[in-house]
Tab-separated table of C-alpha atoms in Angstrom:
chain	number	residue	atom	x	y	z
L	1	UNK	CA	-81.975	-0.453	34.641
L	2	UNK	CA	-79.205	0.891	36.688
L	3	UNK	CA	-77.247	-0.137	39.110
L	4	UNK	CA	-76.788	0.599	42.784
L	5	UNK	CA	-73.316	1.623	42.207
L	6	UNK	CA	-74.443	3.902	38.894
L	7	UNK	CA	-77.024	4.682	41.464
L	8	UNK	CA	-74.635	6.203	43.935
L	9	UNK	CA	-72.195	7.541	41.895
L	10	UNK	CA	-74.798	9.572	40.110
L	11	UNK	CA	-75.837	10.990	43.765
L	12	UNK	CA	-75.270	14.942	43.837
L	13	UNK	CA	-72.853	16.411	45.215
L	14	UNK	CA	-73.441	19.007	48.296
L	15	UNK	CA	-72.268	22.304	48.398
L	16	UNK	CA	-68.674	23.234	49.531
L	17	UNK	CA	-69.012	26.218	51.391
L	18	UNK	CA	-71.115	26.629	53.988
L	19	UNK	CA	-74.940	26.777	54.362
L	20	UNK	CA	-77.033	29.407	53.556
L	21	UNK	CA	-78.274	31.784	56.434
L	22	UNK	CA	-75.523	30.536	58.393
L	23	UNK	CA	-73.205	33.206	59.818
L	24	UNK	CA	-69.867	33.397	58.000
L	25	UNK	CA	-67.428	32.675	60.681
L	26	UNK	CA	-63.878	32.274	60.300
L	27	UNK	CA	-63.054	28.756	59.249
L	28	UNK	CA	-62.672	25.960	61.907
L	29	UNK	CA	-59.452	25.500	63.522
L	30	UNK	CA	-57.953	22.148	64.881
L	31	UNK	CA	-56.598	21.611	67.974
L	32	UNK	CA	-52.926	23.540	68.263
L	33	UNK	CA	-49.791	21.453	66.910
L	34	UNK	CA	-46.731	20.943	68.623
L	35	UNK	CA	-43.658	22.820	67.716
L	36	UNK	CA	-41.243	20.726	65.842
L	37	UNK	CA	-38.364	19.789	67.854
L	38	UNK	CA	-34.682	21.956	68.063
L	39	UNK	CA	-31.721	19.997	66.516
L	40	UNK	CA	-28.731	19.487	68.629
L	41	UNK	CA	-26.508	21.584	69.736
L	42	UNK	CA	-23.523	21.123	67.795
L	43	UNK	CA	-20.387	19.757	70.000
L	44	UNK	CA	-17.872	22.961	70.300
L	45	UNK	CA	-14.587	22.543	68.522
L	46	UNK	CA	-11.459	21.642	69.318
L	47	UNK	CA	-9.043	24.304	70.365
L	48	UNK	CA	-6.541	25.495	67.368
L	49	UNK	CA	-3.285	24.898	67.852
L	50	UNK	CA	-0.540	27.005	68.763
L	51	UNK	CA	0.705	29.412	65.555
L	52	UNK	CA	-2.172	28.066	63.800
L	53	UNK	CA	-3.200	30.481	60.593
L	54	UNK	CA	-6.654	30.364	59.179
L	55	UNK	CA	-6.641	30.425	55.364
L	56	UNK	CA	-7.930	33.763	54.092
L	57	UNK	CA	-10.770	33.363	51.804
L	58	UNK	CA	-11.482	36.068	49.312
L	59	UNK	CA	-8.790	36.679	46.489
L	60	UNK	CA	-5.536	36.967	47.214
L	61	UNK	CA	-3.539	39.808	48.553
L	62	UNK	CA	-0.448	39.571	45.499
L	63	UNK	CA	-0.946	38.664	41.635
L	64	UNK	CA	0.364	34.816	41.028
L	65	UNK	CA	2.369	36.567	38.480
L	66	UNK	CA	4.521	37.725	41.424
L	67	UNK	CA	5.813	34.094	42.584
L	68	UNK	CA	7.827	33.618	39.604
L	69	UNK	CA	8.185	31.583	36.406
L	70	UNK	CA	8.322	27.371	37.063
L	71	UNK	CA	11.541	26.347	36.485
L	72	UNK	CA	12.531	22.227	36.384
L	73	UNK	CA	14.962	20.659	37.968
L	74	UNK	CA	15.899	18.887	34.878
L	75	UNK	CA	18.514	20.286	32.845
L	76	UNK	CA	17.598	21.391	29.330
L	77	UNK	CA	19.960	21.817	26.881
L	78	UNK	CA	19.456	22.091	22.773
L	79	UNK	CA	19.960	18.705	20.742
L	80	UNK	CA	22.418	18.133	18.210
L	81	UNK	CA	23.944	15.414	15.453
L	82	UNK	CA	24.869	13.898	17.925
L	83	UNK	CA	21.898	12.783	20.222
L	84	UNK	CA	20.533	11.883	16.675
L	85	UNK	CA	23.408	9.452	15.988
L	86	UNK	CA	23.243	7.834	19.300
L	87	UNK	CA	19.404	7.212	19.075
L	88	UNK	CA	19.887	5.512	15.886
L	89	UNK	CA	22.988	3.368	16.825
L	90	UNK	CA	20.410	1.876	19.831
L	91	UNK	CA	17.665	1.514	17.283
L	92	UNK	CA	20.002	-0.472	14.932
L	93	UNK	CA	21.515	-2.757	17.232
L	94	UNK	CA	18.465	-3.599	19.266
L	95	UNK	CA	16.414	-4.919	16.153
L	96	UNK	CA	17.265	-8.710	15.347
L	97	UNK	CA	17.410	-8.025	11.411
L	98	UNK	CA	20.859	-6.010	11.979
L	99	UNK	CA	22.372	-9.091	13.840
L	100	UNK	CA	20.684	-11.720	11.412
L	101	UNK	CA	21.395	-9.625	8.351
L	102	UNK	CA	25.440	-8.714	8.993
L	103	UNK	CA	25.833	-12.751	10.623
L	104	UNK	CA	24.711	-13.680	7.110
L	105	UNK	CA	26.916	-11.307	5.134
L	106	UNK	CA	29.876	-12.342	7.476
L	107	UNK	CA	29.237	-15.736	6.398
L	108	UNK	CA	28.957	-15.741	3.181
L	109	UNK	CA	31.909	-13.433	2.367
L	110	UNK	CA	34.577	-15.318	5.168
L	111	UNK	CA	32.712	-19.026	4.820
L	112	UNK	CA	33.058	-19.247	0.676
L	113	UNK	CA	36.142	-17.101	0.974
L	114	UNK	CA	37.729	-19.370	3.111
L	115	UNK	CA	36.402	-22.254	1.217
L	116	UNK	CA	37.645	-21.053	-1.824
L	117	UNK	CA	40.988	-20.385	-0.688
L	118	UNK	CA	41.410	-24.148	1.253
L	119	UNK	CA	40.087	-25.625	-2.300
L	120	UNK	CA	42.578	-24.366	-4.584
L	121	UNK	CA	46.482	-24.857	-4.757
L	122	UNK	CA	49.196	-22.677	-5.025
L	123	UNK	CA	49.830	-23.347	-8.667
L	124	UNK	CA	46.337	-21.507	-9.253
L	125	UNK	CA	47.487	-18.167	-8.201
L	126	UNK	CA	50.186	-17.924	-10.509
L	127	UNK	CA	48.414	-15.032	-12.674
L	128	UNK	CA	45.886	-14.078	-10.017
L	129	UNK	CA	46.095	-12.588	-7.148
L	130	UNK	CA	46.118	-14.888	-3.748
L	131	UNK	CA	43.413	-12.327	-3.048
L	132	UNK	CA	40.879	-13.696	-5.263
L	133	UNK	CA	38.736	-15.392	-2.821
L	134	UNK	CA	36.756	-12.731	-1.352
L	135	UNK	CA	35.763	-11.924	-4.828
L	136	UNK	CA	33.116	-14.927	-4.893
L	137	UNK	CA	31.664	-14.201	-1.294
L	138	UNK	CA	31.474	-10.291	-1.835
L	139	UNK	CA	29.062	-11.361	-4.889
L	140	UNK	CA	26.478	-12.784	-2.426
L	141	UNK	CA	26.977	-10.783	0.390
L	142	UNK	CA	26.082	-7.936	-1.157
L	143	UNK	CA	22.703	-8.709	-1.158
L	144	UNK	CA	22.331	-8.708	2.339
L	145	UNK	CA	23.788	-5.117	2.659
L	146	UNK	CA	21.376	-4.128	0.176
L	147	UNK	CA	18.449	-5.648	1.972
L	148	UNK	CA	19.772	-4.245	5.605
L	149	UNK	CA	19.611	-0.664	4.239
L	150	UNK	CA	15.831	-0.387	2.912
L	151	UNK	CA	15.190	-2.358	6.181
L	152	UNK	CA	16.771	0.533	8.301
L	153	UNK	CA	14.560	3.123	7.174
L	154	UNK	CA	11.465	1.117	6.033
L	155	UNK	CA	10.876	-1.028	9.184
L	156	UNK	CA	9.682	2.479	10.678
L	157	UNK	CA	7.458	3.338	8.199
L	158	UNK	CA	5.384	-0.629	8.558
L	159	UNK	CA	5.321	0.048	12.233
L	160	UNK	CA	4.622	3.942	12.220
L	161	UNK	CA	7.122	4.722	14.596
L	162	UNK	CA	8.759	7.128	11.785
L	163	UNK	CA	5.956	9.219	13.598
L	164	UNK	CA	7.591	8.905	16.705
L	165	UNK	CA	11.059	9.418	15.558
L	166	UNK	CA	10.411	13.034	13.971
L	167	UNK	CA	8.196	14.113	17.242
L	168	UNK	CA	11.199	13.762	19.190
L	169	UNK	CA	13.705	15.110	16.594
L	170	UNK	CA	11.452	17.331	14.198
L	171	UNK	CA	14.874	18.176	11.953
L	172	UNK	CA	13.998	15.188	9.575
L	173	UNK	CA	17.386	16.138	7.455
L	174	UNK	CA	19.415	15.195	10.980
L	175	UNK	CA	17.596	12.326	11.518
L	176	UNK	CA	18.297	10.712	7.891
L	177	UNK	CA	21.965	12.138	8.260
L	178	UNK	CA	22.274	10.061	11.459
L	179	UNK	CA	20.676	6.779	10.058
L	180	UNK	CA	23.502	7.302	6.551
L	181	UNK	CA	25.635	8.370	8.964
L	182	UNK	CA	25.377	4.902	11.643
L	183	UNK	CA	24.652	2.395	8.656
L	184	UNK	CA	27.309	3.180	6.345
L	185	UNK	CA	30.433	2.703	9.424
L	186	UNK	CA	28.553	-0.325	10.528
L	187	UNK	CA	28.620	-1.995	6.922
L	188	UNK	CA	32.003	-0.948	5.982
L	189	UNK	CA	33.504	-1.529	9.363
L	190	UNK	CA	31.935	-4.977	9.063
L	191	UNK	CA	32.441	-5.637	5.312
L	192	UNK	CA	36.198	-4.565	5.092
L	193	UNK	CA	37.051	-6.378	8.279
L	194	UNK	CA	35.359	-9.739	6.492
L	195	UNK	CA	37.466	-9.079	3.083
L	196	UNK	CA	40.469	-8.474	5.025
L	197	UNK	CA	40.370	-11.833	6.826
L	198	UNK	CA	39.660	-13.537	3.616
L	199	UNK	CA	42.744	-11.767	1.883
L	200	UNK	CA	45.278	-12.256	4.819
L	201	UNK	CA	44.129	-16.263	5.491
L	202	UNK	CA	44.558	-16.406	1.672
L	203	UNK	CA	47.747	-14.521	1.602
L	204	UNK	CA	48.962	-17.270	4.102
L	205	UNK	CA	47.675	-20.403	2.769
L	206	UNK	CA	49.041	-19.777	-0.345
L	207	UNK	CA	52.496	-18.202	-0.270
L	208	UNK	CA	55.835	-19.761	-1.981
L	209	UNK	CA	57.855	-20.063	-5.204
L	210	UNK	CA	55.471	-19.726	-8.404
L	211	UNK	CA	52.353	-17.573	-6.187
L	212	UNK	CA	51.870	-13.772	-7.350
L	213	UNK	CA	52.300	-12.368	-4.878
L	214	UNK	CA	49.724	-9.233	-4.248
L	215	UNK	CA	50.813	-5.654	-4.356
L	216	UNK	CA	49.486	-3.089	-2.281
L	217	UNK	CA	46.778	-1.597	-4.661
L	218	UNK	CA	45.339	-5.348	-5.082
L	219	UNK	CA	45.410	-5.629	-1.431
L	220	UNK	CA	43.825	-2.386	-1.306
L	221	UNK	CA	41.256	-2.331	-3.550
L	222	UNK	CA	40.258	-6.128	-2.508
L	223	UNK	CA	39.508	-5.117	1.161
L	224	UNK	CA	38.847	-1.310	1.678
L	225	UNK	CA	37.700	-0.842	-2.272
L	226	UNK	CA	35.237	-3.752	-2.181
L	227	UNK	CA	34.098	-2.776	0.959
L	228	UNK	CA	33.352	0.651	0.192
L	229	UNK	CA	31.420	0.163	-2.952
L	230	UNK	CA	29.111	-2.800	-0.916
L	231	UNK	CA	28.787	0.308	1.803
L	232	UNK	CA	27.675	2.314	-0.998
L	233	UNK	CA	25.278	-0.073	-2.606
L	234	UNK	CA	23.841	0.099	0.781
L	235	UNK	CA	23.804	3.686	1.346
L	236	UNK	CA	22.160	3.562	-2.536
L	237	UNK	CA	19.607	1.299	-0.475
L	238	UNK	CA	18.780	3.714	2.352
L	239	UNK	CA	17.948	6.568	0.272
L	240	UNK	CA	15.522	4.581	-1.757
L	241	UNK	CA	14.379	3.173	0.655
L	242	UNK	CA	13.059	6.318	1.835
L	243	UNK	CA	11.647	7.705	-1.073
L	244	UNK	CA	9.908	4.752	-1.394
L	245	UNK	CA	8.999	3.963	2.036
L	246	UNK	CA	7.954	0.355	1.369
L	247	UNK	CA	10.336	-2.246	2.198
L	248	UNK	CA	8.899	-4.962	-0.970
L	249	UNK	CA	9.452	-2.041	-2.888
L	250	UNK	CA	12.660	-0.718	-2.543
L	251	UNK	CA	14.491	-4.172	-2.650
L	252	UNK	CA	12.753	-4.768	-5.548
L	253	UNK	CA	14.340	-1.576	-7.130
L	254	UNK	CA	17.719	-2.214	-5.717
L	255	UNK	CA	17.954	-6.134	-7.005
L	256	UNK	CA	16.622	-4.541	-10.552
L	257	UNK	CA	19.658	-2.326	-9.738
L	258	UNK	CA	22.215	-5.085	-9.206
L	259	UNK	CA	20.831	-7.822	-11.640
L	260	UNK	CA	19.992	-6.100	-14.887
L	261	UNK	CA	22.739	-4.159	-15.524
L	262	UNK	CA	24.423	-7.435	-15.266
L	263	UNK	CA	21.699	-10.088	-17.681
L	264	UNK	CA	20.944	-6.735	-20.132
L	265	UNK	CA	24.143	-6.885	-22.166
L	266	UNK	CA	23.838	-10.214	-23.320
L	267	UNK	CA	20.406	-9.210	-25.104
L	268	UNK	CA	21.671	-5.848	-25.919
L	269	UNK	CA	25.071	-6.921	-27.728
L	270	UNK	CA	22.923	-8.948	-30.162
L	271	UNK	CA	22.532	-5.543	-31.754
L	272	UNK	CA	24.674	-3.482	-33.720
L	273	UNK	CA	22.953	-0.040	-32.492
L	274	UNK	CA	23.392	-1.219	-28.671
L	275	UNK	CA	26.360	-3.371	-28.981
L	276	UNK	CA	28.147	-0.322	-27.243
L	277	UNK	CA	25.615	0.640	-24.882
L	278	UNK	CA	25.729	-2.781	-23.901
L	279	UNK	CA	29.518	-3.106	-23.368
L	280	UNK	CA	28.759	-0.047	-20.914
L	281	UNK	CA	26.474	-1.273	-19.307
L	282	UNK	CA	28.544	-4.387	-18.412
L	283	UNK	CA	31.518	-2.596	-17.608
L	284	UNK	CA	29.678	-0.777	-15.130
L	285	UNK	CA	27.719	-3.355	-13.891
L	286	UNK	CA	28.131	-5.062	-10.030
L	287	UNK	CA	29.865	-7.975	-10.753
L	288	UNK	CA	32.135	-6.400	-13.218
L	289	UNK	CA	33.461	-3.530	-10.989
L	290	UNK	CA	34.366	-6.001	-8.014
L	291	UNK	CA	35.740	-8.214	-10.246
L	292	UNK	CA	37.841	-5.090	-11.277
L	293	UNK	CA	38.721	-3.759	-7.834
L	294	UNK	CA	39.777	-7.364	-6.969
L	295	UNK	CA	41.906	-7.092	-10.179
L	296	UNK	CA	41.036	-10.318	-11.684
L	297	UNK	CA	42.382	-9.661	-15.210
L	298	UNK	CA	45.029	-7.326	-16.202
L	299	UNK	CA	42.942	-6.282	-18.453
L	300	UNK	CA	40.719	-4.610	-16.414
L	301	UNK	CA	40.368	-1.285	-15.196
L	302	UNK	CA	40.882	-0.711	-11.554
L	303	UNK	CA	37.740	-0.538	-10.757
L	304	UNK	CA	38.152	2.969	-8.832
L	305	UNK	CA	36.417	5.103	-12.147
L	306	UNK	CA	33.074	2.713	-11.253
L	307	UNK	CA	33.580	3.161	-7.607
L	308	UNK	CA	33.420	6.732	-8.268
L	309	UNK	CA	30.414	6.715	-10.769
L	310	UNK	CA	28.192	4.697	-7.551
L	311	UNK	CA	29.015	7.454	-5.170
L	312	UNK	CA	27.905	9.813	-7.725
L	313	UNK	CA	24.674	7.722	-8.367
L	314	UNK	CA	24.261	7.341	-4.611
L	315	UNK	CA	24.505	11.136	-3.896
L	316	UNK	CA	22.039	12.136	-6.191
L	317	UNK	CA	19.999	9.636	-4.557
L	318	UNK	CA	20.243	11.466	-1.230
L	319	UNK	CA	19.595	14.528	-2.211
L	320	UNK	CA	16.122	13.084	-3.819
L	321	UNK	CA	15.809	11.463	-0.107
L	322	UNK	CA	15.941	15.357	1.362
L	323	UNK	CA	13.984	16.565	-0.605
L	324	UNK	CA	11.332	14.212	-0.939
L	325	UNK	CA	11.784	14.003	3.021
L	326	UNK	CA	10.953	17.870	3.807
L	327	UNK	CA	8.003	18.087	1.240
L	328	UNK	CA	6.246	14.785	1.782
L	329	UNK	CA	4.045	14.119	5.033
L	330	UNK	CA	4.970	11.440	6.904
């Protein structure tokens, strides 16, 4: 049964083109269209202006080539030390570890100094120097020159801006000379001016019949030779600090530095074999070589032959710095 809808859609379907026997004629036309409509007439323009030029279009009529190089109106000139020095004295005295770390050192070495020298009488000095004072001070501030010279180098390799620093100054050599350079004035200036106000303060607490009085080469060695070995443990610092370049690290390796030399010889005298390696040792050892530039004992050396042995130790470890510097990435 189907549907009237199957029905109808089932219905054939009549031819397309025209019946038969009917003359072929051409095909019917409608009734004529209208043309579209014209657009507008665009409003004329405005007259040019007087000396007006129309750009040219095409290429141009000269090369670019022939207007000549660019040339800024800011003056270049080639850099030198000394760009590098000033760009790390404004790095080192706009970071708050500098000012901490040298306000710490100042007072420890002039606060127990000062102490030291208000707490004792006259009648102590009659052996000693009246410069003994800054002896116990310079033990402890030490430490915070040591720590202040991996910081100076290290700080920039935690934050990455060591990248920074050799894009604008790719001569890495010039830009470890300038941070040696500005951290070793800064901690001697600052260290010898500390000792020297311990010494003199001393000098005139403590001055009358029965005091030994200080010569010059106590004097000396007690303010510019104390000074410039702490500088030097500092410099010692800096360089490992940069072969290192980890700030844990490095002050690890520099209180190993300070400390054993100084606990070692009491296990190493026990010995008959290393009895003499640990006299040495302690001879040489930080406390030991202030105590002899402050010229505690007479019989002590005067402390100069140790100085000299650090600055040897400290320039080998700046030439490992270079090296390491040049061949390493950063």
């Amino acid at each position: 049964m189907t549907t009237p809808y199957q029905q109808q859609s089932q219905a054939p379907v009549p031819p397309q083109g025209p019946p038969q026997g009917s003359p072929q004629g051409p095909p019917h036309q409608g009734p004529p269209q209208a043309a579209p409509p014209m657009p507008p007439q665009a409003a004329p323009h405005p007259p040019a202006p007087q000396g007006y030029q129309p750009m040219p279009y095409g290429p141009p009529s000269q090369p670019y080539a022939a207007v000549g190089p660019y040339t800024s109106p800011i003056p270049i000139r080639r850099t030198h030390l000394g760009n590098a020095l000033a760009s790390e004295w404004t790095k080192i005295k706009s970071v708050r570890s500098t000012i901490w770390t040298l306000s710490v050192m100042v007072a420890l070495v002039a606060g127990i100094g000062l102490l030291v020298a208000t707490g004792t009488s006259d009648s102590d000095y009659g052996d000693i120097p009246t410069t003994l004072p800054g002896f116990f001070g310079t033990l402890l501030g030490q430490l915070c020159i040591i720590t202040l010279g991996v910081l100076v180098i290290t700080s920039e390799y935690g934050t990455g801006m060591i990248r920074t620093t050799f894009t604008a100054s790719p001569q890495r050599s010039r830009v470890l000379t300038a941070k040696a350079l500005v951290f070793f004035t800064l901690s001697f200036t600052t260290t010898t001016a500390s000792l020297a106000l311990v010494a003199y303060a001393s000098m005139g607490i403590h001055s009358g019949p029965g005091v030994a009085e200080p010569t010059g080469e106590q004097i000396l060695g007690a303010t510019v030779g104390a000074g410039l070995y702490v500088s030097l443990l500092g410099l010692l610092s800096l360089a490992v600090g940069s072969m290192l370049r980890h700030s844990a690290g490095a002050i690890t390796t520099m209180l190993g530095v300070v400390l054993l030399p100084s606990i070692l010889p009491a296990f190493l005298m026990m010995s008959d074999s290393l009895r003499e390696l640990g006299v040495k040792m302690q001879e040489y050892s930080s406390p030991q070589s202030l105590a002899a530039l402050f010229q505690l004992d007479e019989s002590l050396d005067s402390g100069w032959s140790q100085l000299s042995l650090l600055a040897v130790v400290t320039t080998g470890a700046l030439i490992g710095a270079y090296t390491l510097l040049e061949k390493r990435d950063v």
